[in-house]
mmCIF file of C-alpha atoms and ligand atoms in Angstrom:
data_model
loop_
_atom_site.group_PDB
_atom_site.id
_atom_site.type_symbol
_atom_site.label_atom_id
_atom_site.label_comp_id
_atom_site.label_asym_id
_atom_site.label_seq_id
_atom_site.Cartn_x
_atom_site.Cartn_y
_atom_site.Cartn_z
ATOM 1 C CA MET A 226 0.000 0.000 0.000
ATOM 2 C CA ALA A 227 1.304 3.429 -0.866
ATOM 3 C CA ILE A 228 1.500 5.788 2.092
ATOM 4 C CA GLN A 229 0.267 9.195 0.909
ATOM 5 C CA LYS A 230 -1.581 10.740 3.812
ATOM 6 C CA VAL A 231 -0.182 10.730 7.337
ATOM 7 C CA GLY A 232 -1.916 11.491 10.619
ATOM 8 C CA VAL A 233 0.077 12.614 13.645
ATOM 9 C CA VAL A 234 -1.516 12.599 17.105
ATOM 10 C CA GLY A 235 0.014 15.067 19.554
ATOM 11 C CA CYS A 236 1.724 18.267 18.448
ATOM 12 C CA GLY A 237 4.115 18.682 21.370
ATOM 13 C CA LEU A 238 7.898 18.424 21.226
ATOM 14 C CA MET A 239 7.957 15.218 19.160
ATOM 15 C CA GLY A 240 4.622 15.363 17.318
ATOM 16 C CA SER A 241 5.352 18.810 15.861
ATOM 17 C CA GLY A 242 8.750 17.619 14.605
ATOM 18 C CA ILE A 243 7.227 14.456 13.127
ATOM 19 C CA ALA A 244 4.463 16.464 11.399
ATOM 20 C CA GLN A 245 7.073 18.869 10.009
ATOM 21 C CA VAL A 246 9.271 16.152 8.474
ATOM 22 C CA CYS A 247 6.257 14.289 7.037
ATOM 23 C CA ALA A 248 4.938 17.431 5.316
ATOM 24 C CA ALA A 249 8.441 18.372 4.135
ATOM 25 C CA ALA A 250 8.862 14.902 2.595
ATOM 26 C CA GLY A 251 5.718 15.411 0.475
ATOM 27 C CA PHE A 252 3.045 13.665 2.544
ATOM 28 C CA ALA A 253 -0.346 15.270 3.157
ATOM 29 C CA THR A 254 -0.205 15.573 6.950
ATOM 30 C CA VAL A 255 -2.970 16.095 9.516
ATOM 31 C CA VAL A 256 -1.895 16.699 13.097
ATOM 32 C CA ARG A 257 -4.336 16.398 15.982
ATOM 33 C CA GLU A 258 -4.148 18.103 19.374
ATOM 34 C CA VAL A 259 -6.608 18.266 22.248
ATOM 35 C CA SER A 260 -7.447 22.001 22.084
ATOM 36 C CA PRO A 261 -7.411 24.774 19.436
ATOM 37 C CA GLU A 262 -4.765 26.590 21.534
ATOM 38 C CA LEU A 263 -2.419 23.580 21.420
ATOM 39 C CA VAL A 264 -3.026 23.087 17.675
ATOM 40 C CA ASP A 265 -2.143 26.735 17.183
ATOM 41 C CA LYS A 266 0.953 26.562 19.386
ATOM 42 C CA GLY A 267 2.226 23.421 17.613
ATOM 43 C CA ILE A 268 1.636 24.753 14.082
ATOM 44 C CA LYS A 269 3.191 28.130 14.959
ATOM 45 C CA GLY A 270 6.278 26.289 16.222
ATOM 46 C CA ILE A 271 6.549 24.432 12.905
ATOM 47 C CA GLU A 272 6.086 27.683 10.927
ATOM 48 C CA LYS A 273 8.870 29.287 12.966
ATOM 49 C CA ASN A 274 11.187 26.339 12.291
ATOM 50 C CA LEU A 275 10.473 26.460 8.562
ATOM 51 C CA ALA A 276 11.072 30.233 8.476
ATOM 52 C CA ARG A 277 14.416 29.706 10.234
ATOM 53 C CA LEU A 278 15.407 27.095 7.622
ATOM 54 C CA VAL A 279 14.616 29.617 4.845
ATOM 55 C CA GLU A 280 16.678 32.314 6.616
ATOM 56 C CA LYS A 281 19.630 29.939 6.893
ATOM 57 C CA GLY A 282 19.291 29.037 3.211
ATOM 58 C CA THR A 283 18.640 25.367 4.020
ATOM 59 C CA ILE A 284 15.313 25.374 2.150
ATOM 60 C CA THR A 285 13.795 27.696 -0.449
ATOM 61 C CA GLU A 286 10.757 29.920 0.112
ATOM 62 C CA GLU A 287 8.905 27.692 -2.370
ATOM 63 C CA LYS A 288 9.718 24.545 -0.343
ATOM 64 C CA ARG A 289 8.574 26.293 2.857
ATOM 65 C CA SER A 290 5.281 27.247 1.314
ATOM 66 C CA GLU A 291 4.698 23.759 -0.186
ATOM 67 C CA THR A 292 5.482 22.118 3.170
ATOM 68 C CA ARG A 293 3.105 24.439 5.022
ATOM 69 C CA GLY A 294 0.432 23.804 2.377
ATOM 70 C CA ARG A 295 0.536 20.050 3.055
ATOM 71 C CA LEU A 296 0.052 20.520 6.790
ATOM 72 C CA LYS A 297 -3.303 20.744 8.545
ATOM 73 C CA GLY A 298 -4.008 21.037 12.266
ATOM 74 C CA THR A 299 -7.194 19.744 13.892
ATOM 75 C CA THR A 300 -8.825 18.836 17.194
ATOM 76 C CA VAL A 301 -11.248 16.434 15.503
ATOM 77 C CA ILE A 302 -10.030 12.857 15.627
ATOM 78 C CA GLU A 303 -12.313 11.829 12.735
ATOM 79 C CA ASP A 304 -10.154 14.020 10.462
ATOM 80 C CA LEU A 305 -7.558 11.221 10.645
ATOM 81 C CA LYS A 306 -9.870 8.509 9.379
ATOM 82 C CA ASP A 307 -8.626 8.422 5.782
ATOM 83 C CA CYS A 308 -4.900 8.470 6.642
ATOM 84 C CA ASN A 309 -2.745 5.594 5.411
ATOM 85 C CA LEU A 310 -0.466 5.828 8.438
ATOM 86 C CA ILE A 311 -1.046 7.369 11.870
ATOM 87 C CA VAL A 312 1.891 8.190 14.144
ATOM 88 C CA GLU A 313 1.048 8.711 17.806
ATOM 89 C CA ALA A 314 3.187 11.077 19.906
ATOM 90 C CA ILE A 315 1.058 11.813 22.996
ATOM 91 C CA ILE A 316 2.030 11.557 26.668
ATOM 92 C CA GLU A 317 4.038 8.496 27.715
ATOM 93 C CA GLN A 318 1.193 6.753 29.541
ATOM 94 C CA LEU A 319 -0.172 3.387 28.558
ATOM 95 C CA PRO A 320 -3.880 3.995 29.423
ATOM 96 C CA ALA A 321 -3.916 7.232 27.342
ATOM 97 C CA LYS A 322 -2.267 5.520 24.365
ATOM 98 C CA ARG A 323 -4.547 2.481 24.590
ATOM 99 C CA GLU A 324 -7.657 4.663 24.725
ATOM 100 C CA LEU A 325 -6.499 6.700 21.729
ATOM 101 C CA PHE A 326 -5.722 3.643 19.592
ATOM 102 C CA GLY A 327 -9.018 2.008 20.612
ATOM 103 C CA THR A 328 -10.815 5.060 19.181
ATOM 104 C CA LEU A 329 -8.632 5.220 16.042
ATOM 105 C CA ASP A 330 -9.254 1.506 15.460
ATOM 106 C CA ARG A 331 -12.997 2.167 15.344
ATOM 107 C CA ILE A 332 -12.885 5.190 13.040
ATOM 108 C CA CYS A 333 -10.108 4.260 10.573
ATOM 109 C CA GLY A 334 -10.400 1.870 7.648
ATOM 110 C CA PRO A 335 -8.877 -1.603 8.046
ATOM 111 C CA GLU A 336 -5.874 -0.702 5.864
ATOM 112 C CA THR A 337 -4.605 2.166 8.038
ATOM 113 C CA ILE A 338 -1.251 1.413 9.671
ATOM 114 C CA PHE A 339 -0.754 2.524 13.285
ATOM 115 C CA ALA A 340 2.590 3.556 14.784
ATOM 116 C CA SER A 341 3.620 4.697 18.257
ATOM 117 C CA ASN A 342 6.586 6.944 19.028
ATOM 118 C CA THR A 343 6.833 5.581 22.580
ATOM 119 C CA SER A 344 10.329 5.483 24.102
ATOM 120 C CA SER A 345 9.751 2.927 26.804
ATOM 121 C CA LEU A 346 6.351 1.262 26.599
ATOM 122 C CA THR A 347 5.868 -2.147 24.977
ATOM 123 C CA ILE A 348 4.506 -1.817 21.438
ATOM 124 C CA THR A 349 2.763 -5.200 21.748
ATOM 125 C CA GLU A 350 0.757 -3.963 24.739
ATOM 126 C CA ILE A 351 -0.358 -0.766 22.964
ATOM 127 C CA ALA A 352 -1.196 -2.742 19.793
ATOM 128 C CA ALA A 353 -3.374 -5.104 21.833
ATOM 129 C CA SER A 354 -5.856 -2.240 22.312
ATOM 130 C CA THR A 355 -6.732 -2.576 18.614
ATOM 131 C CA LYS A 356 -8.051 -5.317 16.354
ATOM 132 C CA ARG A 357 -5.112 -4.768 13.973
ATOM 133 C CA PRO A 358 -1.909 -5.787 15.809
ATOM 134 C CA GLN A 359 -0.578 -7.016 12.442
ATOM 135 C CA ARG A 360 -0.741 -3.406 11.181
ATOM 136 C CA PHE A 361 0.949 -1.905 14.248
ATOM 137 C CA VAL A 362 4.598 -0.835 14.580
ATOM 138 C CA GLY A 363 6.852 1.382 16.670
ATOM 139 C CA LEU A 364 8.288 4.445 14.941
ATOM 140 C CA HIS A 365 10.762 5.923 17.400
ATOM 141 C CA PHE A 366 12.123 9.331 16.401
ATOM 142 C CA PHE A 367 14.767 11.391 18.201
ATOM 143 C CA ASN A 368 14.667 14.951 19.451
ATOM 144 C CA PRO A 369 14.841 17.355 17.616
ATOM 145 C CA VAL A 370 13.098 15.319 14.910
ATOM 146 C CA PRO A 371 13.964 17.568 11.906
ATOM 147 C CA VAL A 372 17.668 17.389 12.854
ATOM 148 C CA MET A 373 18.265 13.855 14.130
ATOM 149 C CA LYS A 374 18.893 11.383 11.320
ATOM 150 C CA LEU A 375 17.716 8.182 12.978
ATOM 151 C CA VAL A 376 14.362 6.456 13.270
ATOM 152 C CA GLU A 377 13.988 3.061 14.919
ATOM 153 C CA VAL A 378 11.286 0.994 13.210
ATOM 154 C CA VAL A 379 10.005 -1.556 15.688
ATOM 155 C CA ARG A 380 8.191 -4.784 14.905
ATOM 156 C CA THR A 381 6.300 -6.979 17.333
ATOM 157 C CA ILE A 382 5.758 -10.720 17.018
ATOM 158 C CA ALA A 383 2.407 -9.857 15.387
ATOM 159 C CA THR A 384 3.553 -7.229 12.838
ATOM 160 C CA ASP A 385 2.920 -8.213 9.203
ATOM 161 C CA ALA A 386 6.188 -8.354 7.196
ATOM 162 C CA THR A 387 4.832 -6.244 4.297
ATOM 163 C CA VAL A 388 3.454 -3.579 6.619
ATOM 164 C CA TYR A 389 6.821 -3.472 8.371
ATOM 165 C CA GLU A 390 8.758 -2.989 5.134
ATOM 166 C CA ASP A 391 6.286 -0.266 4.041
ATOM 167 C CA VAL A 392 7.041 1.640 7.246
ATOM 168 C CA VAL A 393 10.807 1.146 6.901
ATOM 169 C CA ALA A 394 10.524 2.610 3.367
ATOM 170 C CA PHE A 395 8.422 5.478 4.780
ATOM 171 C CA GLY A 396 11.159 6.258 7.344
ATOM 172 C CA MET A 397 13.720 6.433 4.527
ATOM 173 C CA LYS A 398 11.431 8.758 2.526
ATOM 174 C CA LEU A 399 11.527 11.129 5.488
ATOM 175 C CA GLY A 400 15.278 11.355 4.892
ATOM 176 C CA LYS A 401 16.072 9.301 7.995
ATOM 177 C CA THR A 402 18.199 6.225 8.386
ATOM 178 C CA ALA A 403 15.654 3.627 9.445
ATOM 179 C CA VAL A 404 17.034 0.868 11.650
ATOM 180 C CA ARG A 405 15.115 -2.321 12.310
ATOM 181 C CA ALA A 406 14.498 -3.277 15.931
ATOM 182 C CA HIS A 407 12.405 -5.842 17.794
ATOM 183 C CA ASP A 408 9.871 -4.817 20.422
ATOM 184 C CA SER A 409 12.312 -5.143 23.301
ATOM 185 C CA THR A 410 12.125 -2.437 25.997
ATOM 186 C CA GLY A 411 14.409 0.462 25.051
ATOM 187 C CA PHE A 412 14.805 -0.849 21.474
ATOM 188 C CA ILE A 413 18.440 -0.376 20.337
ATOM 189 C CA VAL A 414 19.402 3.160 21.339
ATOM 190 C CA ASN A 415 18.102 3.219 24.911
ATOM 191 C CA ARG A 416 19.183 -0.387 25.484
ATOM 192 C CA LEU A 417 22.777 0.796 25.016
ATOM 193 C CA LEU A 418 22.499 4.423 26.124
ATOM 194 C CA VAL A 419 20.616 4.078 29.424
ATOM 195 C CA PRO A 420 23.111 1.710 31.165
ATOM 196 C CA TYR A 421 25.944 3.991 29.962
ATOM 197 C CA LEU A 422 24.303 7.091 31.477
ATOM 198 C CA LEU A 423 23.524 5.244 34.715
ATOM 199 C CA ASP A 424 27.136 3.993 34.906
ATOM 200 C CA ALA A 425 28.376 7.583 34.571
ATOM 201 C CA ILE A 426 26.301 8.486 37.657
ATOM 202 C CA ARG A 427 27.637 5.410 39.500
ATOM 203 C CA ALA A 428 31.209 6.431 38.584
ATOM 204 C CA LEU A 429 30.521 9.852 40.137
ATOM 205 C CA GLU A 430 28.922 8.281 43.233
ATOM 206 C CA GLU A 431 31.892 5.966 43.736
ATOM 207 C CA GLY A 432 34.362 8.837 43.363
ATOM 208 C CA VAL A 433 36.023 7.482 40.231
ATOM 209 C CA GLY A 434 36.193 11.021 38.842
ATOM 210 C CA SER A 435 34.660 14.477 39.098
ATOM 211 C CA ILE A 436 31.699 15.583 36.918
ATOM 212 C CA GLU A 437 34.049 17.534 34.672
ATOM 213 C CA ASP A 438 36.608 14.719 34.409
ATOM 214 C CA ILE A 439 33.985 12.077 33.624
ATOM 215 C CA ASP A 440 32.519 14.252 30.853
ATOM 216 C CA ASN A 441 35.917 15.247 29.445
ATOM 217 C CA SER A 442 37.015 11.591 29.423
ATOM 218 C CA MET A 443 34.194 10.518 27.122
ATOM 219 C CA LYS A 444 34.435 13.660 24.976
ATOM 220 C CA LEU A 445 38.163 13.653 24.449
ATOM 221 C CA GLY A 446 38.924 9.960 24.901
ATOM 222 C CA CYS A 447 36.035 8.562 22.881
ATOM 223 C CA GLY A 448 35.111 11.437 20.565
ATOM 224 C CA HIS A 449 31.582 11.834 21.938
ATOM 225 C CA PRO A 450 30.044 15.270 21.196
ATOM 226 C CA MET A 451 29.226 15.692 24.895
ATOM 227 C CA GLY A 452 29.931 13.851 28.120
ATOM 228 C CA PRO A 453 27.328 11.548 29.744
ATOM 229 C CA LEU A 454 26.506 13.878 32.646
ATOM 230 C CA THR A 455 25.908 16.817 30.289
ATOM 231 C CA LEU A 456 23.799 14.528 28.095
ATOM 232 C CA LEU A 457 21.759 13.555 31.176
ATOM 233 C CA ASP A 458 21.042 17.250 31.747
ATOM 234 C CA PHE A 459 19.595 17.502 28.227
ATOM 235 C CA VAL A 460 17.611 14.245 28.308
ATOM 236 C CA GLY A 461 16.186 15.108 31.740
ATOM 237 C CA LEU A 462 17.044 13.244 34.935
ATOM 238 C CA ASP A 463 13.357 12.533 35.566
ATOM 239 C CA THR A 464 12.954 10.998 32.100
ATOM 240 C CA THR A 465 16.082 8.867 32.583
ATOM 241 C CA TYR A 466 14.865 7.739 36.014
ATOM 242 C CA TYR A 467 11.456 6.811 34.576
ATOM 243 C CA ILE A 468 12.952 4.815 31.684
ATOM 244 C CA SER A 469 15.454 3.065 33.967
ATOM 245 C CA GLN A 470 12.601 1.895 36.197
ATOM 246 C CA ILE A 471 10.739 0.430 33.216
ATOM 247 C CA MET A 472 13.901 -1.253 31.894
ATOM 248 C CA PHE A 473 14.822 -2.649 35.313
ATOM 249 C CA GLU A 474 11.298 -3.987 35.725
ATOM 250 C CA GLU A 475 11.630 -5.733 32.336
ATOM 251 C CA PHE A 476 15.168 -7.149 32.560
ATOM 252 C CA LYS A 477 15.868 -7.284 36.339
ATOM 253 C CA GLU A 478 19.523 -6.439 35.681
ATOM 254 C CA ARG A 479 21.603 -4.084 37.846
ATOM 255 C CA ARG A 480 22.849 -2.155 34.824
ATOM 256 C CA PHE A 481 19.328 -0.768 34.320
ATOM 257 C CA ALA A 482 18.770 0.086 38.010
ATOM 258 C CA ALA A 483 18.640 3.764 38.976
ATOM 259 C CA PRO A 484 21.601 4.780 41.167
ATOM 260 C CA PRO A 485 20.554 6.306 44.551
ATOM 261 C CA LEU A 486 21.984 9.701 43.551
ATOM 262 C CA LEU A 487 19.746 9.852 40.460
ATOM 263 C CA LYS A 488 16.681 9.060 42.566
ATOM 264 C CA ARG A 489 17.592 11.748 45.104
ATOM 265 C CA MET A 490 18.203 14.412 42.470
ATOM 266 C CA VAL A 491 14.832 13.647 40.866
ATOM 267 C CA LEU A 492 13.106 13.738 44.281
ATOM 268 C CA ALA A 493 14.718 17.141 44.866
ATOM 269 C CA GLY A 494 13.346 18.349 41.517
ATOM 270 C CA TRP A 495 16.824 18.662 39.969
ATOM 271 C CA ASN A 496 15.836 17.372 36.550
ATOM 272 C CA GLY A 497 18.527 19.004 34.420
ATOM 273 C CA ARG A 498 18.145 21.831 31.926
ATOM 274 C CA LYS A 499 14.345 21.869 32.093
ATOM 275 C CA SER A 500 14.442 22.795 35.800
HETATM 276 N N1 NAD B 117 10.968 14.005 24.287
HETATM 277 C C1 NAD B 117 11.791 13.146 23.685
HETATM 278 O O1 NAD B 117 12.999 13.352 23.600
HETATM 279 C C2 NAD B 117 11.216 11.894 23.071
HETATM 280 C C3 NAD B 117 12.011 11.141 22.184
HETATM 281 C C4 NAD B 117 11.470 10.012 21.569
HETATM 282 C C5 NAD B 117 10.165 9.627 21.866
HETATM 283 N N2 NAD B 117 9.411 10.359 22.750
HETATM 284 C C6 NAD B 117 8.021 9.926 23.000
HETATM 285 O O2 NAD B 117 7.145 10.770 22.246
HETATM 286 C C7 NAD B 117 5.893 10.895 22.921
HETATM 287 C C8 NAD B 117 5.564 12.373 23.097
HETATM 288 O O3 NAD B 117 6.589 13.002 23.830
HETATM 289 P P1 NAD B 117 6.813 14.595 23.788
HETATM 290 O O4 NAD B 117 8.145 14.810 24.418
HETATM 291 O O5 NAD B 117 6.514 15.116 22.436
HETATM 292 O O6 NAD B 117 5.661 15.075 24.809
HETATM 293 P P2 NAD B 117 4.932 16.510 24.863
HETATM 294 O O7 NAD B 117 4.354 16.577 26.230
HETATM 295 O O8 NAD B 117 5.819 17.582 24.376
HETATM 296 O O9 NAD B 117 3.732 16.363 23.792
HETATM 297 C C9 NAD B 117 2.626 15.514 23.965
HETATM 298 C C10 NAD B 117 1.423 16.233 23.376
HETATM 299 O O10 NAD B 117 0.363 15.288 23.198
HETATM 300 C C11 NAD B 117 -0.854 15.986 23.414
HETATM 301 N N3 NAD B 117 -1.906 14.994 23.649
HETATM 302 C C12 NAD B 117 -2.149 14.275 24.768
HETATM 303 N N4 NAD B 117 -3.198 13.447 24.547
HETATM 304 C C13 NAD B 117 -3.612 13.647 23.273
HETATM 305 C C14 NAD B 117 -4.640 13.097 22.455
HETATM 306 N N5 NAD B 117 -5.456 12.153 22.910
HETATM 307 N N6 NAD B 117 -4.770 13.564 21.183
HETATM 308 C C15 NAD B 117 -3.939 14.506 20.721
HETATM 309 N N7 NAD B 117 -2.944 15.067 21.437
HETATM 310 C C16 NAD B 117 -2.781 14.641 22.697
HETATM 311 C C17 NAD B 117 -0.569 16.899 24.582
HETATM 312 O O11 NAD B 117 -1.494 17.975 24.607
HETATM 313 C C18 NAD B 117 0.874 17.359 24.269
HETATM 314 O O12 NAD B 117 0.898 18.568 23.550
HETATM 315 C C19 NAD B 117 6.029 10.101 24.214
HETATM 316 O O13 NAD B 117 5.513 8.823 24.009
HETATM 317 C C20 NAD B 117 7.544 10.040 24.424
HETATM 318 O O14 NAD B 117 7.956 8.910 25.156
HETATM 319 C C21 NAD B 117 9.906 11.495 23.335
#
């Protein structure tokens, strides 16, 4: 099936980026938020981004206008019913995602493919809220979506092979490198990244090095663009703590367990840049 029209649910940090790249890649894109104010805020954010790209000479005025022309904001969920693919990027809570997909399952045609941008929830469990688990995948983008080149395309044990390849091809059409991953908590990136970040906190706790020396070691010794403790500040300590709890629950391995210092910083409200 050719994917021509894309629905995006949620126009926050991730949803707005996903809607922007879909429209820029030539797909008719409808993005749904819960209130007219949030639709407006999300679309204005995208317009600002596109204007900045024109200023920098990255895209032409014509490309900006075409991209904007393919993008429509709505609060009405029925406006997504004729989409070929719907990408969900709402809050990271299973009941909310299950309720949304239950509704979409009722209003969309049987051919529509569903995708979730979840970082830590199990795709299989979200898909089970629909009658189309064979047409359900994970499509995990990275922040900021227009800049980051990767998308993880996640298949469950129920995902149809043709549907999966259609979504991999879709990811490539967005200009991303699409990597294939199974529905294992954390997929590929967080499976490797989260224990690394937690180990950096443990190294600090155990006095192996100072904050500055730990960060400089990975920057200058391994060529990373930033050290792990700086990266934690960007990702958010609360988000890291939340994901580590889900991963520990799944795998029961110490490498996924939150170090006491992380828990205490989160309890104190020291979440990194955002706070
Ligand atoms: N922030 C990241 O770096 C990142 C990276 C990869 C994946 N994710 C995942 O993406 C998803 C969204 O994260 P975010 O950071 O964009 O959150 P966000 O809070 O910025 O945006 C979520 C938006 O969804 C809207 N929303 C909630 N319920 C809705 C509904 N039923 N219909 C339409 N809109 C609804 C909210 O109003 C909000 O604007 C989460 O599942 C998260 O795990 C986040």
